[in-house]
Each structure stands twice: as structure tokens, then as C-alpha cells.
Amino acid sequence: MRSLLVKNAHTIVTCDDFDSVFTNADLYAEDGVIVHVGATRTHAIPQDADTVIDATDQIIYPGLVNAHHHMCQTFTRNLPQMQNLELFHWLTSLYEYWENLDAEVMYYASLVAMGELIKSGCTTCFDHNYAFPCGGKGFLEAEFNAASQLGERVALARGSMSLSRKNGGLPPESLVQTTEEILEDSRRCVEQFHDPSRFSMRQVVIAPCAPFNVTADLMKESAALARSLNVRLHTHLAETIDEERYALEHVGMRPLAYMKSLGWLGEDVWFAHGIHFNDDELDLLADTGTGVVHCPISNMKLSSGIARITEMIQLGIPVGLGVDGSSSNDGSNLLEEMRVGYLLHRLKESDHAPTGYDMLRIATRGGAKVLGRNDIGRLEAGCAADFFMIDMKRIETVGALADPMALLATVGYRGAVDRTVVAGTTIMEHGRLCGIDEEEVAHKANDCWRRFLKKHE
Ligand SMILES: [Zn+2]
């Protein structure tokens, strides 16, 4: 048994069912699972453990859950020619780069993306890779390796594209596979990597890319396979008006009606973006328990629009937060995402907008919910000991303690958090990742990135 005691915290924001906030509090965990959390004097918390962390002057938050990413895009970020494009043009320009993805690129891009996420308090990450050139040999293996080296909890997509340009889709022939190839490899990935148990560190999601690059047949078959293997389903939906036009033109339906016709609604499904839903479609999402992951920075960068998050929360639609791919962000910082999302909705909706604490709930419990998990996203007995800490002695937080629940979205927090813990183990401390030599990885990753870009010349 491995025990952890975090003692004398200034504040613990739990995001539990009662929105409990404890001051002068302790957290005690055994084997990565919280046993007690609460005020120091009122709980019978053991005062010793294998690992003891002094949390004096620290605020503790539940680890953030990133519910949508494309980590490989870290190697195609900040390309000057991509900076002023909207989704369809942006995608068709980037496909030419993604044709050259390989397992080494996936590994280093994942290390870099998750490294930045961990520094911004993210303890669980879902990655949606859908580009598998030449079958994408070793891609999921590389991503899982990077995650276990860093200590991050992950869910990884076996994504896919099957509708190429010549058949009316967007991607080139080099990036699509047949339905049979995709389903066979999807099954292999689930059987090889997916751990369904509580506190699982690695899960697999079946995630065709989007209606404009996946055939109806693959969408239907993917849903059937996911349900037979008891894993979750994910895709991009209602991201742009271009997509809406495409769906009306090609299948004669709006995107959500099309997904409904393919069996893609339910509590085991969540969509990325979900910007262009009308009132009836929001009701349908609520009635079926279908989730949405909000990616405000990407939506602003690609001029896609503003998702109706306020209404989604009011209707009880499960909503998570995601940074989306590093090429439309152009980074992997979930704390920044929270603040930008908060400000975006303030601008749009004034006093109806989500509060700072609402944004924290979306980024923690909301993300856990869309990933189908009730063991992460909150700090309470029986949940994973996944959390991060912020030192209140920093001048950036002076005068901001009036509302610790809202602080991360209202005031914001720039730079690395002070400690990130996953399953009771510290994976980032004093701004440095524990699992890797950052200078060495940065050097090797930049070499790999140069080689990758050279292939495109
Ligand atoms: Zn995306």
C-alpha cells in the first residue's frame, strides 16, 4: 500500500456534488485513491504517510480533464501560411503535412503536448488522432508510451478517415483507409490497450474524424463496433457553417440529423465543438445525454463561431473543455482555455455567461463526464488522487483570494502550476516535469520536427 498525505492546504476546491471548499485542509490517499479530504481539525486523517506534502499557502484543485486534442499537430503549429485560414481550407492545407506522420513524430509531439498540459494542471487527456498514413503503424503505441513516461492519465482515439477527395470528401487518398482496415485496427487497439477498470490510466475511444471525411458506412460500423466492445464514441460535429452546407448538399440533412440517422446519439457519444446547433438540436442532445466538448480558442482562431455553452449547461447537456489540436490553438494549455472561454462568453452574453467556477466545473467534472468517468474530475473519497497546486505566495495571485473557486478563469494563471499529481504521484513539480529530461526531449523533439517538416519540402 502506497499512502500520500497533503497537509495544511490553504484551500481545497473539490468540485464535489456540494461544491465543497475546505480551508486549512488535508487530503489523504492510498494507492492513488482519495480516502479523506477535509478540514484539518474535523477529519480523522492519519498524520503520517509514505509521502507527505506540505501544502501551506497552497490552493488545491481537481486535475483538469482535456476532452479533445490532436497532439500530433504540435509539429504543424505556427506555420505562417496557416494563420489566416478557416477550417476547410486550413485542413486541406495541413493534410499535405500529415501525410508524413510517423511513430517517432507521434511520440515526440505527444510528449511535448502532454508536457504542456501537465504544466497547466491537466491530469487526464483525450487525444483524437485521425491521420493514419500507411496504416499508422505504431501510432497508438507511441502515444501511450509518451503518456506513461510522463505519468499522464489518457484516453486515445483510434480515429479514421475513409472519404477521400475523389469520392466527395476533403482528405487526399494517402490519408484514408478502407472501412475494413479501420475496423480491424480499431478492434486491435481496444483489445490491446483499453483498460475499462475504475482508475484506468489508458483507454481507447473509437473516433472517426468528421462527416465530411468519413463515409456513412464507417460511421455506422464504428458505432456498432464501439458498442460491442463497450468503448466510447467521438467525432467532430457542427463546427462550421461550411460543414452544415456540406451536409445539406451531400446527405440532405443538417449534421446532427445525419448523425442521428447513423445511430450516433447517446450517453456514450460526445461531439467536438458543437457550435452550430439550433434549439431543437440542443433539446435532442439533452434528451439523449449526448455530450459536447467546447474548444473556445480553436473556434476563435479558425473563425468557426461561438458554441451555445450557457444554454447547454441550462439544459443539462454534458459539456467538457478541450484545447483542440495544437495547429488551431496553437498550444496545449488548459488553464488558458478556461480563461479565454470565460471571457468569450462574457463578451457574448454578459450576466448570462458561465461564471469562473462554471468554467472550472466544465474543465474538471464536465470533461470526466464526457469521457464516461466518475472516478476523476473531483476531489472526494473514492475518487482518483489527481490534482494540482498553486502557491498563494506568488505575486500573480496576491489580492485574488476572495474567490478561489473562480480564480483560474477570472484572474487566470499563467506559467506552470506548482505541482501536478496523478494517481497520488507527483508528475510535475516546481515547473519541471518529473518523467523526462526536458532539455533533452526539447532538443530531440526539435530535431524530429525539422526532419518532419523537411519531408514536405
Ligand atoms: Zn479537433
Coordinates of C-alpha atoms and ligand atoms in Angstrom, one line a residue:
M1 CA 0.0 0.0 0.0
R2 CA 1.3 3.5 -1.0
S3 CA 0.0 6.4 1.1
L4 CA 0.0 10.1 0.4
L5 CA -0.8 12.9 2.9
V6 CA -1.1 16.5 1.7
K7 CA -1.4 18.7 4.7
N8 CA -2.2 22.2 5.8
A9 CA -3.5 23.3 2.4
H10 CA -4.7 26.9 2.4
T11 CA -7.8 25.9 0.4
I12 CA -9.1 22.7 -1.3
V13 CA -11.6 23.3 -4.1
T14 CA -13.3 19.9 -4.5
C15 CA -15.9 20.3 -7.3
D16 CA -17.8 17.6 -5.5
D17 CA -21.7 17.3 -5.6
F18 CA -22.0 20.0 -2.9
D19 CA -19.3 22.3 -4.4
S20 CA -17.4 21.9 -1.1
V21 CA -14.5 24.2 -0.5
F22 CA -12.3 23.4 2.6
T23 CA -9.9 25.9 4.1
N24 CA -6.9 24.8 6.3
A25 CA -7.4 21.3 4.9
D26 CA -5.8 17.9 4.3
L27 CA -6.0 15.3 1.6
Y28 CA -5.1 11.7 2.3
A29 CA -4.9 9.0 -0.4
E30 CA -3.9 5.3 -0.6
D31 CA -2.7 3.6 -3.8
G32 CA -3.7 6.7 -5.8
V33 CA -7.3 6.9 -4.4
I34 CA -8.6 9.6 -2.1
V35 CA -9.6 8.3 1.3
H36 CA -10.2 11.6 3.1
V37 CA -10.4 15.2 2.1
G38 CA -11.5 17.9 4.5
A39 CA -10.6 20.5 7.1
T40 CA -7.5 19.5 9.1
R41 CA -9.2 19.6 12.5
T42 CA -12.5 18.0 11.7
H43 CA -11.4 14.8 10.0
A44 CA -9.7 11.7 11.4
I45 CA -7.0 11.9 8.8
P46 CA -3.8 10.0 9.5
Q47 CA -1.0 12.5 10.2
D48 CA 1.7 10.4 8.5
A49 CA 2.1 8.6 5.2
D50 CA 4.8 7.2 2.8
T51 CA 4.8 10.6 1.1
V52 CA 3.9 13.8 2.9
I53 CA 3.5 17.1 1.0
D54 CA 3.4 20.3 3.0
A55 CA 0.7 22.4 1.3
T56 CA 0.9 25.5 3.4
D57 CA -0.2 28.6 1.4
Q58 CA -1.3 26.4 -1.5
I59 CA -4.7 26.1 -3.2
I60 CA -5.5 22.6 -4.4
Y61 CA -7.8 22.0 -7.4
P62 CA -9.0 18.8 -9.1
G63 CA -6.9 17.8 -12.0
L64 CA -8.2 19.3 -15.3
V65 CA -9.5 17.0 -18.0
N66 CA -8.7 17.8 -21.6
A67 CA -11.5 16.3 -23.6
H68 CA -10.4 17.0 -27.2
H69 CA -6.9 17.3 -28.7
H70 CA -4.8 16.4 -31.7
M71 CA -1.3 16.2 -30.1
C72 CA 0.5 15.4 -33.4
Q73 CA -0.5 18.9 -34.6
T74 CA 2.2 20.3 -32.2
F75 CA 4.6 19.7 -35.1
T76 CA 2.4 21.8 -37.5
R77 CA 1.7 24.8 -35.3
N78 CA 2.6 28.3 -36.1
L79 CA 3.1 27.7 -39.8
P80 CA 2.8 31.2 -41.3
Q81 CA 0.7 30.1 -44.3
M82 CA -1.9 28.6 -42.0
Q83 CA -2.6 31.6 -39.8
N84 CA -5.5 33.2 -41.7
L85 CA -7.5 30.2 -42.8
E86 CA -10.9 28.8 -41.9
L87 CA -11.5 25.1 -41.2
F88 CA -11.9 23.5 -44.6
H89 CA -9.1 25.4 -46.3
W90 CA -6.9 25.0 -43.2
L91 CA -7.5 21.2 -43.2
T92 CA -6.8 20.7 -46.9
S93 CA -3.5 22.7 -46.5
L94 CA -2.4 20.7 -43.5
Y95 CA -3.3 17.2 -44.9
E96 CA -0.2 17.6 -47.0
Y97 CA 1.9 17.7 -43.9
W98 CA 0.1 15.0 -42.0
E99 CA 0.7 12.5 -44.8
N100 CA 4.3 12.4 -43.4
L101 CA 3.4 11.5 -39.8
D102 CA 5.2 8.5 -38.3
A103 CA 5.5 6.9 -34.9
E104 CA 8.5 9.0 -33.9
V105 CA 6.7 12.2 -34.7
M106 CA 3.7 10.9 -32.7
Y107 CA 5.9 10.1 -29.8
Y108 CA 7.7 13.5 -29.5
A109 CA 4.7 15.6 -30.4
S110 CA 2.7 13.7 -27.7
L111 CA 5.5 14.3 -25.1
V112 CA 5.5 18.0 -25.9
A113 CA 1.7 18.4 -25.9
M114 CA 1.2 16.4 -22.7
G115 CA 4.1 18.1 -21.1
E116 CA 2.5 21.5 -21.6
L117 CA -0.9 20.2 -20.5
I118 CA 0.6 18.8 -17.2
K119 CA 2.2 22.1 -16.5
S120 CA -1.2 23.7 -16.8
G121 CA -2.8 21.3 -14.3
C122 CA -4.2 18.8 -16.7
T123 CA -4.1 15.2 -15.3
T124 CA -6.2 13.4 -18.0
C125 CA -6.0 13.9 -21.7
F126 CA -8.1 12.6 -24.6
D127 CA -6.3 12.7 -27.9
H128 CA -8.2 12.4 -31.2
N129 CA -5.7 11.3 -33.9
Y130 CA -7.4 10.5 -37.1
A131 CA -4.5 10.6 -39.6
F132 CA -3.1 7.1 -40.1
P133 CA -0.9 7.3 -43.2
C134 CA 0.3 3.9 -44.4
G135 CA -1.8 2.4 -41.7
G136 CA -0.3 4.4 -38.9
K137 CA 1.9 1.6 -37.6
G138 CA 2.9 2.1 -34.0
F139 CA 1.0 5.4 -33.6
L140 CA -1.1 4.5 -30.5
E141 CA 1.8 2.6 -29.0
A142 CA 3.9 5.8 -29.3
E143 CA 1.3 8.0 -27.7
F144 CA 0.7 5.5 -24.9
N145 CA 4.5 5.3 -24.3
A146 CA 4.7 9.1 -24.1
A147 CA 1.8 9.2 -21.6
S148 CA 3.3 6.5 -19.3
Q149 CA 6.7 8.2 -19.3
L150 CA 5.1 11.4 -18.2
G151 CA 2.6 9.8 -15.8
E152 CA -0.5 11.3 -17.5
R153 CA -3.9 9.5 -17.5
V154 CA -5.1 9.2 -21.1
A155 CA -7.8 8.2 -23.4
L156 CA -6.6 7.8 -27.0
A157 CA -8.7 7.7 -30.2
R158 CA -8.4 5.2 -32.9
G159 CA -9.5 7.8 -35.3
S160 CA -10.1 7.4 -39.0
M161 CA -10.9 8.9 -42.4
S162 CA -12.4 7.0 -45.2
L163 CA -13.9 9.5 -47.7
S164 CA -11.3 10.9 -50.0
R165 CA -11.4 13.8 -52.4
K166 CA -12.2 11.7 -55.3
N167 CA -15.3 10.4 -53.5
G168 CA -16.5 13.8 -52.4
G169 CA -14.6 14.1 -49.1
L170 CA -11.8 16.5 -48.1
P171 CA -8.7 14.4 -47.5
P172 CA -6.2 13.1 -50.1
E173 CA -6.1 9.4 -50.9
S174 CA -2.9 8.9 -48.8
L175 CA -4.8 9.7 -45.6
V176 CA -7.8 7.4 -46.0
Q177 CA -8.2 3.7 -45.3
T178 CA -11.0 1.3 -46.1
T179 CA -13.7 0.6 -43.6
E180 CA -12.4 -3.0 -43.2
E181 CA -8.8 -1.8 -42.4
I182 CA -10.1 0.8 -39.9
L183 CA -12.4 -1.6 -38.1
E184 CA -9.9 -4.3 -37.8
D185 CA -7.2 -1.9 -36.4
S186 CA -9.8 -0.3 -34.1
R187 CA -10.6 -3.7 -32.6
R188 CA -6.9 -4.5 -32.2
C189 CA -6.3 -1.2 -30.4
V190 CA -9.2 -1.7 -28.0
E191 CA -8.2 -5.3 -27.3
Q192 CA -4.5 -4.4 -26.9
F193 CA -4.7 -1.2 -24.9
H194 CA -8.1 -0.4 -23.4
D195 CA -8.4 -0.8 -19.7
P196 CA -12.1 -0.4 -18.6
S197 CA -11.4 -0.6 -14.9
R198 CA -12.0 2.2 -12.4
F199 CA -8.9 4.4 -12.1
S200 CA -7.8 3.2 -15.5
M201 CA -4.7 5.1 -16.9
R202 CA -5.3 4.1 -20.5
Q203 CA -8.5 3.9 -22.5
V204 CA -9.3 3.7 -26.2
V205 CA -12.1 5.6 -28.0
I206 CA -13.4 4.9 -31.5
A207 CA -13.5 8.3 -33.2
P208 CA -14.0 8.7 -37.0
C209 CA -12.9 12.2 -37.9
A210 CA -16.0 14.1 -39.2
P211 CA -18.9 13.7 -41.6
F212 CA -17.0 15.3 -44.4
N213 CA -14.2 12.8 -44.4
V214 CA -15.9 9.6 -43.2
T215 CA -18.4 7.5 -45.1
A216 CA -21.9 6.8 -43.7
D217 CA -21.0 3.2 -43.6
L218 CA -17.9 3.7 -41.5
M219 CA -19.8 5.9 -39.1
K220 CA -22.5 3.2 -38.6
E221 CA -20.0 0.4 -38.4
S222 CA -17.8 2.3 -35.9
A223 CA -20.8 2.9 -33.6
A224 CA -21.7 -0.8 -33.8
L225 CA -18.1 -1.9 -33.0
A226 CA -17.7 0.6 -30.1
R227 CA -20.9 -0.6 -28.6
S228 CA -20.0 -4.2 -29.0
L229 CA -16.6 -3.6 -27.3
N230 CA -18.1 -1.2 -24.7
V231 CA -15.9 1.8 -25.5
R232 CA -16.9 5.4 -26.2
L233 CA -17.6 7.2 -29.5
H234 CA -16.4 10.6 -30.6
T235 CA -16.3 12.8 -33.7
H236 CA -16.2 16.4 -34.8
L237 CA -19.7 18.0 -35.3
A238 CA -21.4 21.3 -36.1
E239 CA -18.0 23.1 -36.1
T240 CA -18.6 25.4 -39.1
I241 CA -21.3 26.7 -41.4
D242 CA -19.2 25.1 -44.3
E243 CA -19.8 21.7 -42.6
E244 CA -23.6 22.5 -42.4
R245 CA -23.7 23.4 -46.1
Y246 CA -21.7 20.2 -46.9
A247 CA -24.1 18.0 -45.0
L248 CA -27.2 19.6 -46.6
E249 CA -25.7 19.3 -50.0
H250 CA -24.3 15.7 -49.7
V251 CA -26.8 13.9 -47.4
G252 CA -29.7 16.3 -47.4
M253 CA -29.7 16.7 -43.7
R254 CA -28.3 19.0 -41.0
P255 CA -25.2 17.5 -39.3
L256 CA -27.0 16.3 -36.1
A257 CA -29.9 14.8 -38.0
Y258 CA -27.4 12.9 -40.1
M259 CA -25.6 11.6 -37.0
K260 CA -29.0 10.6 -35.5
S261 CA -29.7 8.6 -38.7
L262 CA -26.4 6.8 -38.2
G263 CA -27.1 5.8 -34.6
W264 CA -24.7 8.4 -33.2
L265 CA -26.7 9.8 -30.3
G266 CA -26.5 8.7 -26.6
E267 CA -24.7 8.9 -23.4
D268 CA -21.7 7.0 -24.9
V269 CA -21.2 9.8 -27.5
W270 CA -19.6 13.2 -27.3
F271 CA -19.0 15.7 -30.2
A272 CA -16.2 18.2 -30.5
H273 CA -17.2 21.8 -30.9
G274 CA -21.0 21.7 -31.3
I275 CA -21.2 25.3 -32.4
H276 CA -24.0 25.5 -34.9
F277 CA -26.8 23.7 -33.1
N278 CA -30.4 25.1 -33.2
D279 CA -32.8 25.0 -30.3
D280 CA -34.3 21.7 -31.3
E281 CA -30.9 20.1 -31.7
L282 CA -29.9 21.3 -28.2
D283 CA -33.1 19.6 -26.9
L284 CA -32.2 16.4 -28.7
L285 CA -28.7 16.4 -27.2
A286 CA -30.1 16.9 -23.8
D287 CA -32.8 14.2 -24.2
T288 CA -30.2 11.7 -25.3
G289 CA -27.4 12.6 -22.9
T290 CA -25.1 13.2 -25.8
G291 CA -22.1 15.3 -24.8
V292 CA -20.2 18.3 -26.3
V293 CA -16.6 19.4 -25.8
H294 CA -16.1 23.1 -26.0
C295 CA -12.8 24.4 -27.6
P296 CA -13.1 28.2 -27.5
I297 CA -9.5 29.1 -28.6
S298 CA -9.7 26.9 -31.7
N299 CA -13.2 28.2 -32.5
M300 CA -11.9 31.8 -32.3
K301 CA -8.7 31.0 -34.2
L302 CA -10.5 29.4 -37.1
S303 CA -13.3 31.9 -37.0
S304 CA -15.8 29.0 -36.6
G305 CA -18.2 30.7 -34.2
I306 CA -19.3 30.6 -30.5
A307 CA -20.8 27.5 -29.0
R308 CA -24.1 27.9 -27.0
I309 CA -22.5 26.8 -23.8
T310 CA -24.8 28.8 -21.5
E311 CA -27.9 27.0 -22.9
M312 CA -26.1 23.7 -22.9
I313 CA -25.4 24.0 -19.2
Q314 CA -29.0 25.1 -18.5
L315 CA -30.4 22.1 -20.4
G316 CA -28.1 19.7 -18.6
I317 CA -26.1 18.6 -21.7
P318 CA -22.7 17.2 -20.6
V319 CA -20.1 19.7 -21.6
G320 CA -16.3 19.3 -21.3
L321 CA -13.4 21.6 -22.3
G322 CA -10.6 20.9 -24.8
V323 CA -7.7 22.7 -26.3
D324 CA -8.3 21.1 -29.7
G325 CA -5.3 20.5 -31.9
S326 CA -2.1 22.4 -31.4
S327 CA -2.4 23.7 -35.0
S328 CA -5.5 25.6 -34.3
N329 CA -4.7 26.7 -30.7
D330 CA -1.5 26.9 -31.1
G331 CA -0.7 25.2 -27.8
S332 CA -1.9 22.8 -25.1
N333 CA -2.7 25.0 -22.1
L334 CA -6.0 24.1 -20.5
L335 CA -5.8 26.9 -17.9
E336 CA -5.6 29.4 -20.8
E337 CA -8.5 27.7 -22.4
M338 CA -10.6 28.2 -19.2
R339 CA -9.9 31.9 -19.1
V340 CA -10.4 32.5 -22.8
G341 CA -13.7 30.6 -22.7
Y342 CA -14.8 32.6 -19.7
L343 CA -14.0 35.9 -21.4
L344 CA -15.5 34.8 -24.7
H345 CA -18.9 34.1 -23.1
R346 CA -18.8 37.2 -21.0
L347 CA -18.4 39.2 -24.2
K348 CA -21.3 37.4 -25.9
E349 CA -23.7 37.0 -23.0
S350 CA -22.8 39.3 -20.2
D351 CA -24.5 38.3 -17.0
H352 CA -25.9 35.1 -18.5
A353 CA -22.4 33.8 -19.2
P354 CA -20.9 30.9 -17.3
T355 CA -19.1 32.0 -14.1
G356 CA -15.5 31.4 -13.4
Y357 CA -16.4 28.4 -11.3
D358 CA -18.7 27.1 -14.0
M359 CA -15.6 27.1 -16.3
L360 CA -13.7 25.1 -13.6
R361 CA -16.6 22.6 -13.4
I362 CA -16.6 22.2 -17.1
A363 CA -12.9 21.6 -17.2
T364 CA -13.0 19.0 -14.4
R365 CA -16.3 17.2 -13.9
G366 CA -17.5 18.1 -17.3
G367 CA -14.5 16.5 -19.0
A368 CA -14.8 13.4 -16.8
K369 CA -18.5 13.1 -17.7
V370 CA -18.0 13.2 -21.5
L371 CA -15.2 10.6 -21.1
G372 CA -17.7 8.4 -19.3
R373 CA -15.8 8.6 -15.9
N374 CA -17.0 9.2 -12.4
D375 CA -13.6 8.4 -10.8
I376 CA -11.9 11.7 -11.8
G377 CA -12.7 15.4 -12.1
R378 CA -13.5 15.9 -8.4
L379 CA -11.7 15.6 -5.0
E380 CA -13.7 13.3 -2.8
A381 CA -13.3 10.0 -1.1
G382 CA -13.3 7.1 -3.6
C383 CA -12.0 9.3 -6.5
A384 CA -8.6 9.3 -8.0
A385 CA -5.9 11.5 -6.3
D386 CA -5.5 13.7 -9.4
F387 CA -5.0 17.3 -8.5
F388 CA -2.7 20.4 -8.9
M389 CA -1.5 23.0 -6.6
I390 CA -0.9 26.7 -6.8
D391 CA 1.3 28.6 -4.4
M392 CA -0.5 31.7 -3.0
K393 CA 2.8 33.3 -2.1
R394 CA 3.2 34.2 -5.8
I395 CA 2.6 37.9 -6.6
E396 CA 0.4 36.9 -9.5
T397 CA -2.3 35.8 -7.0
V398 CA -1.9 38.5 -4.4
G399 CA -5.3 40.1 -3.8
A400 CA -7.1 37.4 -5.8
L401 CA -8.1 35.1 -2.9
A402 CA -11.6 36.5 -2.5
D403 CA -13.0 33.7 -4.7
P404 CA -10.6 30.7 -5.1
M405 CA -13.4 28.8 -6.9
A406 CA -13.5 31.3 -9.8
L407 CA -9.8 32.4 -9.7
L408 CA -8.4 30.2 -12.5
A409 CA -10.9 31.6 -15.1
T410 CA -11.5 35.1 -13.8
V411 CA -7.9 36.1 -12.8
G412 CA -6.2 33.4 -14.8
Y413 CA -3.0 31.7 -14.0
R414 CA -0.1 31.9 -16.4
G415 CA 3.1 29.8 -16.3
A416 CA 3.4 26.4 -14.8
V417 CA 1.3 25.4 -11.7
D418 CA 3.4 24.4 -8.7
R419 CA 2.7 20.7 -8.6
T420 CA 0.6 18.3 -10.6
V421 CA -0.3 14.9 -9.1
V422 CA -1.8 11.9 -10.9
A423 CA -3.0 8.8 -9.1
G424 CA -1.2 10.1 -5.9
T425 CA 2.2 10.5 -7.7
T426 CA 3.8 13.9 -8.4
I427 CA 4.4 14.2 -12.1
M428 CA 5.4 17.9 -12.2
E429 CA 7.0 20.0 -9.5
H430 CA 8.5 23.5 -9.4
G431 CA 7.7 23.9 -13.1
R432 CA 9.6 20.8 -14.2
L433 CA 8.2 17.5 -15.5
C434 CA 9.4 14.6 -13.4
G435 CA 9.3 11.8 -16.0
I436 CA 11.6 13.3 -18.6
D437 CA 14.7 15.4 -19.0
E438 CA 13.0 18.4 -20.6
E439 CA 16.1 19.9 -22.3
E440 CA 17.0 16.6 -23.8
V441 CA 13.4 16.0 -25.0
A442 CA 13.1 19.5 -26.4
H443 CA 16.3 19.1 -28.3
K444 CA 15.4 15.7 -29.8
A445 CA 11.8 16.8 -30.5
N446 CA 13.0 19.9 -32.4
D447 CA 15.3 17.6 -34.5
C448 CA 12.4 15.3 -35.2
W449 CA 10.2 18.3 -36.1
R450 CA 12.8 19.6 -38.5
R451 CA 13.1 16.2 -40.2
F452 CA 9.3 16.0 -40.4
L453 CA 8.9 19.5 -42.0
K454 CA 11.7 18.7 -44.5
K455 CA 9.7 15.8 -45.9
H456 CA 7.1 18.3 -47.0
E457 CA 9.6 20.5 -49.0
Ligands
ZN1 ZN -10.5 18.7 -33.3

